[in-house]
mmCIF file of C-alpha atoms in Angstrom:
data_model
loop_
_atom_site.group_PDB
_atom_site.id
_atom_site.type_symbol
_atom_site.label_atom_id
_atom_site.label_comp_id
_atom_site.label_asym_id
_atom_site.label_seq_id
_atom_site.Cartn_x
_atom_site.Cartn_y
_atom_site.Cartn_z
ATOM 1 C CA MET A 92 24.869 19.388 0.341
ATOM 2 C CA ASN A 93 23.022 18.202 3.384
ATOM 3 C CA ASN A 94 21.244 15.348 3.886
ATOM 4 C CA LYS A 95 19.180 16.787 6.824
ATOM 5 C CA VAL A 96 15.347 16.531 6.870
ATOM 6 C CA ILE A 97 13.790 19.752 8.315
ATOM 7 C CA VAL A 98 10.444 20.521 9.060
ATOM 8 C CA SER A 99 8.819 22.915 6.653
ATOM 9 C CA PHE A 100 5.685 24.317 5.149
ATOM 10 C CA LEU A 101 3.272 24.117 2.142
ATOM 11 C CA PRO A 102 5.339 26.702 -0.510
ATOM 12 C CA ASP A 103 3.643 29.528 -1.076
ATOM 13 C CA TYR A 104 3.360 29.047 -5.025
ATOM 14 C CA SER A 105 1.895 25.159 -4.443
ATOM 15 C CA ASN A 106 -1.728 24.260 -6.199
ATOM 16 C CA ALA A 107 -2.108 21.608 -3.375
ATOM 17 C CA ASN A 108 -4.734 24.170 -1.442
ATOM 18 C CA ASN A 109 -6.670 23.298 -4.669
ATOM 19 C CA PHE A 110 -7.184 19.602 -4.205
ATOM 20 C CA ILE A 111 -8.768 19.561 -0.692
ATOM 21 C CA SER A 112 -11.094 21.709 0.917
ATOM 22 C CA LYS A 113 -10.401 21.588 4.595
ATOM 23 C CA ILE A 114 -7.812 20.954 6.089
ATOM 24 C CA ASP A 115 -7.745 18.641 9.123
ATOM 25 C CA PHE A 116 -4.049 17.531 9.286
ATOM 26 C CA ALA A 117 -0.911 19.167 7.545
ATOM 27 C CA ASP A 118 2.542 18.610 7.767
ATOM 28 C CA SER A 119 5.507 19.449 5.388
ATOM 29 C CA TYR A 120 9.317 18.144 5.197
ATOM 30 C CA LYS A 121 12.169 19.737 3.308
ATOM 31 C CA ILE A 122 15.486 18.682 1.902
ATOM 32 C CA GLU A 123 18.421 20.249 -0.249
ATOM 33 C CA LEU A 124 18.707 18.061 -3.215
ATOM 34 C CA LEU A 125 22.242 16.469 -4.427
ATOM 35 C CA LYS A 126 21.488 17.426 -7.881
ATOM 36 C CA ASP A 127 19.535 19.391 -10.386
ATOM 37 C CA GLU A 128 16.837 16.583 -11.854
ATOM 38 C CA GLU A 129 13.404 17.421 -13.126
ATOM 39 C CA ILE A 130 10.360 17.148 -10.662
ATOM 40 C CA LYS A 131 9.070 13.845 -12.263
ATOM 41 C CA GLU A 132 12.911 12.012 -11.543
ATOM 42 C CA ILE A 133 12.758 12.739 -8.201
ATOM 43 C CA TYR A 134 8.926 12.092 -7.928
ATOM 44 C CA LEU A 135 9.727 8.592 -9.316
ATOM 45 C CA LYS A 136 12.722 8.247 -6.794
ATOM 46 C CA LEU A 137 10.908 8.798 -3.948
ATOM 47 C CA LEU A 138 8.048 6.369 -4.836
ATOM 48 C CA SER A 139 10.494 3.553 -5.238
ATOM 49 C CA ASN A 140 12.334 4.052 -2.502
ATOM 50 C CA ASN A 141 13.245 0.481 -1.527
ATOM 51 C CA SER A 142 13.799 0.719 2.265
ATOM 52 C CA THR A 143 13.008 -1.998 4.067
ATOM 53 C CA LEU A 144 11.536 -0.164 6.736
ATOM 54 C CA ILE A 145 9.646 1.221 3.949
ATOM 55 C CA LYS A 146 8.193 -1.545 2.594
ATOM 56 C CA SER A 147 7.163 -3.284 6.087
ATOM 57 C CA LEU A 148 5.166 -0.068 7.282
ATOM 58 C CA MET A 149 3.247 -0.005 4.069
ATOM 59 C CA SER A 150 2.890 -3.663 3.687
ATOM 60 C CA PHE A 151 1.381 -3.445 7.634
ATOM 61 C CA ARG A 152 -0.436 -0.806 6.843
ATOM 62 C CA ASN A 153 -2.367 -2.333 4.230
ATOM 63 C CA LYS A 154 -2.967 -5.338 5.596
ATOM 64 C CA ILE A 155 -4.849 -3.992 8.662
ATOM 65 C CA MET A 156 -6.391 -1.288 6.259
ATOM 66 C CA SER A 157 -8.220 -3.396 3.730
ATOM 67 C CA LEU A 158 -10.178 -4.617 6.596
ATOM 68 C CA PHE A 159 -11.721 -1.371 7.161
ATOM 69 C CA GLY A 160 -11.859 -0.436 3.489
ATOM 70 C CA PHE A 161 -9.701 1.476 2.600
ATOM 71 C CA LYS A 162 -7.837 1.621 -0.915
ATOM 72 C CA THR A 163 -4.528 -0.458 -0.538
ATOM 73 C CA GLU A 164 -3.727 -0.458 -3.746
ATOM 74 C CA ILE A 165 0.312 0.172 -5.232
ATOM 75 C CA LYS A 166 1.345 0.529 -8.360
ATOM 76 C CA TYR A 167 5.199 0.537 -8.691
ATOM 77 C CA SER A 168 6.968 1.985 -11.935
ATOM 78 C CA ASN A 169 10.191 3.067 -12.915
ATOM 79 C CA ASN A 170 9.029 4.724 -16.374
ATOM 80 C CA ILE A 171 8.636 8.396 -16.316
ATOM 81 C CA LYS A 172 6.080 7.998 -19.327
ATOM 82 C CA ASP A 173 3.917 7.006 -16.247
ATOM 83 C CA ILE A 174 3.881 10.267 -14.398
ATOM 84 C CA GLN A 175 0.633 11.919 -16.032
ATOM 85 C CA VAL A 176 -2.516 13.451 -14.639
ATOM 86 C CA GLY A 177 -4.802 10.739 -14.324
ATOM 87 C CA ASN A 178 -2.458 7.807 -13.331
ATOM 88 C CA LYS A 179 -1.815 5.899 -10.457
ATOM 89 C CA VAL A 180 1.910 5.694 -9.426
ATOM 90 C CA GLY A 181 2.659 4.612 -6.123
ATOM 91 C CA PHE A 182 0.191 4.775 -3.639
ATOM 92 C CA PHE A 183 -0.868 8.046 -4.978
ATOM 93 C CA THR A 184 -3.235 8.893 -8.105
ATOM 94 C CA ILE A 185 -1.596 12.029 -9.646
ATOM 95 C CA TYR A 186 -3.970 15.465 -9.888
ATOM 96 C CA TYR A 187 -1.458 17.614 -11.323
ATOM 97 C CA ILE A 188 2.001 18.330 -12.526
ATOM 98 C CA ASP A 189 3.829 21.324 -13.611
ATOM 99 C CA GLU A 190 7.749 22.112 -13.671
ATOM 100 C CA HIS A 191 7.826 22.484 -9.946
ATOM 101 C CA GLU A 192 5.752 20.385 -8.511
ATOM 102 C CA ILE A 193 3.676 16.894 -8.455
ATOM 103 C CA ILE A 194 0.310 16.694 -6.429
ATOM 104 C CA ALA A 195 -1.118 13.186 -5.744
ATOM 105 C CA GLY A 196 -3.149 12.061 -3.542
ATOM 106 C CA GLU A 197 -6.167 9.573 -2.725
ATOM 107 C CA LYS A 198 -10.076 9.991 -1.806
ATOM 108 C CA ASP A 199 -11.932 7.676 -0.016
ATOM 109 C CA LYS A 200 -15.008 7.534 2.181
ATOM 110 C CA HIS A 201 -13.028 7.706 5.297
ATOM 111 C CA LEU A 202 -10.331 10.451 4.694
ATOM 112 C CA ASP A 203 -9.410 12.740 0.937
ATOM 113 C CA PHE A 204 -5.597 13.300 1.455
ATOM 114 C CA CYS A 205 -2.913 14.942 -1.046
ATOM 115 C CA VAL A 206 0.776 15.030 -1.142
ATOM 116 C CA SER A 207 2.743 18.001 -2.702
ATOM 117 C CA PHE A 208 5.895 17.234 -4.074
ATOM 118 C CA TYR A 209 7.424 20.684 -4.842
ATOM 119 C CA LYS A 210 10.645 21.763 -6.228
ATOM 120 C CA ASN A 211 12.604 24.713 -6.323
ATOM 121 C CA ASP A 212 15.919 25.736 -7.336
ATOM 122 C CA THR A 213 17.548 23.521 -4.531
ATOM 123 C CA ASP A 214 14.923 21.845 -2.178
ATOM 124 C CA LEU A 215 12.498 19.390 -2.347
ATOM 125 C CA THR A 216 9.676 19.925 0.064
ATOM 126 C CA VAL A 217 6.957 17.023 0.183
ATOM 127 C CA THR A 218 3.511 18.470 2.055
ATOM 128 C CA THR A 219 0.704 16.364 3.066
ATOM 129 C CA LEU A 220 -2.706 17.596 3.352
ATOM 130 C CA VAL A 221 -5.443 15.738 4.421
ATOM 131 C CA GLN A 222 -9.595 15.561 5.378
ATOM 132 C CA TYR A 223 -11.407 14.055 7.561
ATOM 133 C CA ASN A 224 -14.485 12.597 6.471
ATOM 134 C CA ASN A 225 -15.614 11.083 9.283
ATOM 135 C CA PHE A 226 -14.935 9.772 12.701
ATOM 136 C CA PHE A 227 -13.336 6.583 10.763
ATOM 137 C CA GLY A 228 -10.720 8.695 8.709
ATOM 138 C CA LYS A 229 -10.211 11.035 12.173
ATOM 139 C CA ILE A 230 -8.928 7.888 14.244
ATOM 140 C CA TYR A 231 -6.894 6.353 11.254
ATOM 141 C CA MET A 232 -4.953 9.503 11.281
ATOM 142 C CA THR A 233 -4.401 9.329 15.141
ATOM 143 C CA PHE A 234 -2.634 6.084 14.587
ATOM 144 C CA VAL A 235 -1.011 6.994 10.807
ATOM 145 C CA LYS A 236 0.616 9.968 11.992
ATOM 146 C CA PRO A 237 3.690 8.606 13.550
ATOM 147 C CA PHE A 238 4.365 6.417 10.744
ATOM 148 C CA HIS A 239 3.635 8.576 8.175
ATOM 149 C CA LYS A 240 6.649 11.126 10.051
ATOM 150 C CA ILE A 241 8.932 8.483 9.672
ATOM 151 C CA VAL A 242 7.921 7.020 5.932
ATOM 152 C CA VAL A 243 8.583 10.667 4.652
ATOM 153 C CA LYS A 244 11.668 11.603 6.046
ATOM 154 C CA ASN A 245 13.111 8.332 5.270
ATOM 155 C CA MET A 246 11.502 8.592 1.965
ATOM 156 C CA LEU A 247 13.471 12.329 1.737
ATOM 157 C CA LYS A 248 16.879 11.058 3.362
ATOM 158 C CA ASN A 249 17.150 8.086 0.746
ATOM 159 C CA LEU A 250 16.533 10.295 -2.188
ATOM 160 C CA LYS A 251 19.786 9.893 -4.350
#
């Protein structure tokens, strides 16, 4: 097992493109999995990451972004029964689930995004797709991109 996070691409069999009509930003990271687990178990582990770095960055982001009308609600859960289409778990509303992939995201007046959590036999790929709905969404992403990359890489490195 290698705990190295590598830059990747949206897996061919992902359904994420069905949830964003126009892609203005995309990134993708992959890590080799330590053990074989169900995608729902992996999703819960990723979103319940207790890293001080992630908590600090998300808290800062939420304080600033709430002033501009962005959604900032986070619903923490450690119950696999909560992982259902339509439920909000973590920062995301779940859009799609199958045995290999969970797609979750949010839509608001500034931007729409979805995140694909795609598991094959040995790897997990996390891909973020973003559509800007207005100029402020584009400005927001300009400031968030560097932190987004840190958060995703940190979540994947801490996946146990």
